[in-house]
Structures are given as C-alpha cells and as structure tokens.
Tab-separated table of C-alpha atoms and ligand atoms in Angstrom:
chain	number	residue	atom	x	y	z
A	277	MET	CA	-0.091	-0.048	0.073
A	278	ALA	CA	0.849	3.274	-0.381
A	279	LYS	CA	1.569	5.945	1.811
A	280	LYS	CA	0.595	9.737	0.489
A	281	LYS	CA	2.940	11.943	1.976
A	282	GLY	CA	1.669	14.234	3.694
A	283	ILE	CA	-0.583	13.037	5.583
A	284	VAL	CA	-0.699	11.934	9.046
A	285	SER	CA	-1.355	8.664	9.977
A	286	LEU	CA	-1.424	7.377	13.720
A	287	GLU	CA	0.217	3.965	11.934
A	288	GLY	CA	2.207	2.177	15.768
A	289	ALA	CA	-0.162	4.364	17.547
A	290	VAL	CA	-0.906	1.966	20.952
A	291	LYS	CA	-4.141	2.195	22.468
A	292	THR	CA	-3.285	2.912	26.884
A	293	ASP	CA	-5.789	3.943	30.403
A	294	ALA	CA	-4.377	7.025	29.356
A	295	GLY	CA	-5.128	7.335	26.523
A	296	LEU	CA	-3.295	6.416	23.382
A	297	THR	CA	0.739	6.601	23.217
A	298	TYR	CA	1.899	8.072	19.764
A	299	LYS	CA	5.624	8.652	20.512
A	300	GLY	CA	5.609	8.824	23.207
A	301	VAL	CA	2.949	10.979	23.802
A	302	VAL	CA	0.033	10.574	25.130
A	303	MET	CA	-2.325	12.668	23.086
A	304	GLU	CA	-6.402	12.592	24.343
A	305	PRO	CA	-9.380	12.716	21.574
A	306	VAL	CA	-10.264	15.261	19.824
A	307	VAL	CA	-13.359	18.439	21.434
A	308	GLU	CA	-16.164	19.293	20.071
A	309	GLN	CA	-15.499	22.458	18.770
A	310	CYS	CA	-12.151	20.935	16.861
A	311	GLU	CA	-14.563	19.380	14.312
A	312	GLY	CA	-14.097	20.065	11.050
A	313	CYS	CA	-10.680	20.227	11.674
A	314	GLU	CA	-8.719	18.290	8.786
A	315	ARG	CA	-6.225	17.890	10.780
A	316	ILE	CA	-8.490	15.050	12.322
A	317	VAL	CA	-6.794	11.719	12.213
A	318	PRO	CA	-9.354	8.796	13.343
A	319	PHE	CA	-7.874	6.482	14.844
A	320	GLU	CA	-10.705	3.159	15.729
A	321	ASP	CA	-13.387	4.577	16.463
A	322	GLU	CA	-12.459	7.328	18.186
A	323	GLN	CA	-10.389	11.133	16.128
A	324	PHE	CA	-7.265	12.796	17.774
A	325	CYS	CA	-4.838	16.195	16.481
A	326	PRO	CA	-1.771	14.506	15.538
A	327	THR	CA	-1.067	18.335	15.858
A	328	TYR	CA	-2.241	18.821	19.180
A	329	ALA	CA	-1.704	16.168	21.895
A	330	GLN	CA	-4.650	17.505	24.147
A	331	PRO	CA	-7.582	19.412	21.491
A	332	ALA	CA	-9.436	19.628	25.423
A	333	ARG	CA	-6.680	21.934	26.192
A	334	LYS	CA	-5.975	24.095	23.917
A	335	TRP	CA	-9.245	25.184	23.531
A	336	ALA	CA	-9.439	26.043	26.942
A	337	GLY	CA	-7.252	28.704	26.331
A	338	GLY	CA	-9.752	30.152	24.023
A	339	VAL	CA	-9.009	28.748	19.674
A	340	CYS	CA	-6.916	26.712	18.941
A	341	ASN	CA	-4.312	28.064	16.288
A	342	PHE	CA	-4.029	25.394	14.254
A	343	ALA	CA	-7.596	24.682	13.002
A	344	THR	CA	-8.125	25.225	9.331
A	345	HIS	CA	-12.072	24.738	9.712
A	346	VAL	CA	-12.105	28.042	11.812
A	347	ARG	CA	-10.414	31.585	12.753
A	348	ALA	CA	-10.237	33.479	15.688
A	349	GLU	CA	-10.673	37.765	15.547
A	350	VAL	CA	-11.134	39.638	18.803
A	351	ASP	CA	-13.550	42.078	18.889
A	352	LYS	CA	-13.457	45.592	20.023
A	353	ALA	CA	-14.073	44.201	22.881
A	354	GLY	CA	-11.491	42.437	23.299
A	355	LYS	CA	-13.864	38.168	23.226
A	356	VAL	CA	-12.466	35.882	21.522
A	357	LYS	CA	-14.707	35.530	18.438
A	358	VAL	CA	-14.758	32.220	16.549
A	359	ASN	CA	-15.586	32.844	12.977
A	360	PRO	CA	-16.385	29.391	10.290
A	361	LEU	CA	-14.452	29.318	7.759
A	362	LYS	CA	-16.250	28.682	5.175
A	363	ALA	CA	-19.172	31.896	5.881
A	364	SER	CA	-16.147	34.329	6.079
A	365	LYS	CA	-15.359	33.886	2.976
A	366	ARG	CA	-19.125	34.449	2.109
A	367	ALA	CA	-19.418	37.306	3.766
A	368	ALA	CA	-16.378	38.713	2.432
A	369	ARG	CA	-17.835	38.298	-1.832
A	370	GLY	CA	-20.613	39.758	-0.322
A	371	ARG	CA	-19.261	43.301	0.068
B	489	SF4	S1	-5.990	21.492	15.306
B	489	SF4	FE1	-6.235	22.276	17.299
B	489	SF4	S2	-8.718	22.215	15.929
B	489	SF4	FE2	-7.296	20.631	14.706
B	489	SF4	S3	-8.091	18.895	15.250
B	489	SF4	FE3	-5.992	19.652	16.185
B	489	SF4	S4	-6.872	20.812	18.007
B	489	SF4	FE4	-8.131	20.163	16.672
C-alpha cells in the first residue's frame, strides 16, 4: 500500500489507559470544537489531532491556532470570536 506524502497517519499508535500513545506522546481525543478541522485523524473509533495532543486544553485558552476550519478574531471588546472559515469567505465576497 502506497503511503501518501504529507498525510499524517497514526500508524503504530498504541491505546493505553491514559489515552492513545504515539511516539511517546499521550494523545487525547479531539473535542467538539475540533469538528470540521482537517487535521483530525481517526484512529479506531476515536479521532485524534496529530498537531496538538490535548485538543481540550488547546481550546480551553480560547481558539486553537492550528484549526483549519475556524479563525479566531478579537473584537473591539476584547472578546475572542470564532468564525467558521466558509462563512467569513462568503461575507467577504458579498461586500
Ligand atoms: S488542530 Fe486544533 S482544532 Fe484541529 S483537531 Fe487539532 S486541536 Fe482540534
């Protein structure tokens, strides 16, 4: 089977009680906010992020800066706004 270059696989990952272990890193499953992100890699019946081992923690501080599906913006009040990329593109076109 030919392996496509650039596509991350979790080949060789091992499930342990602590989570999925891959190259010595314990990975936690992706969280709800990750849904739609292109970096998600499925492994068995769960989905993981090869970019960030603990997606929940990544999102706890605001928005994941590696996300491919949303972009974070800080509005005038200093609040972080999450924009789905498709919607923001559509808005820009309509202007
Ligand atoms: S890159 Fe960020 S948004 Fe995408 S799966 Fe990983 S943690 Fe989730």
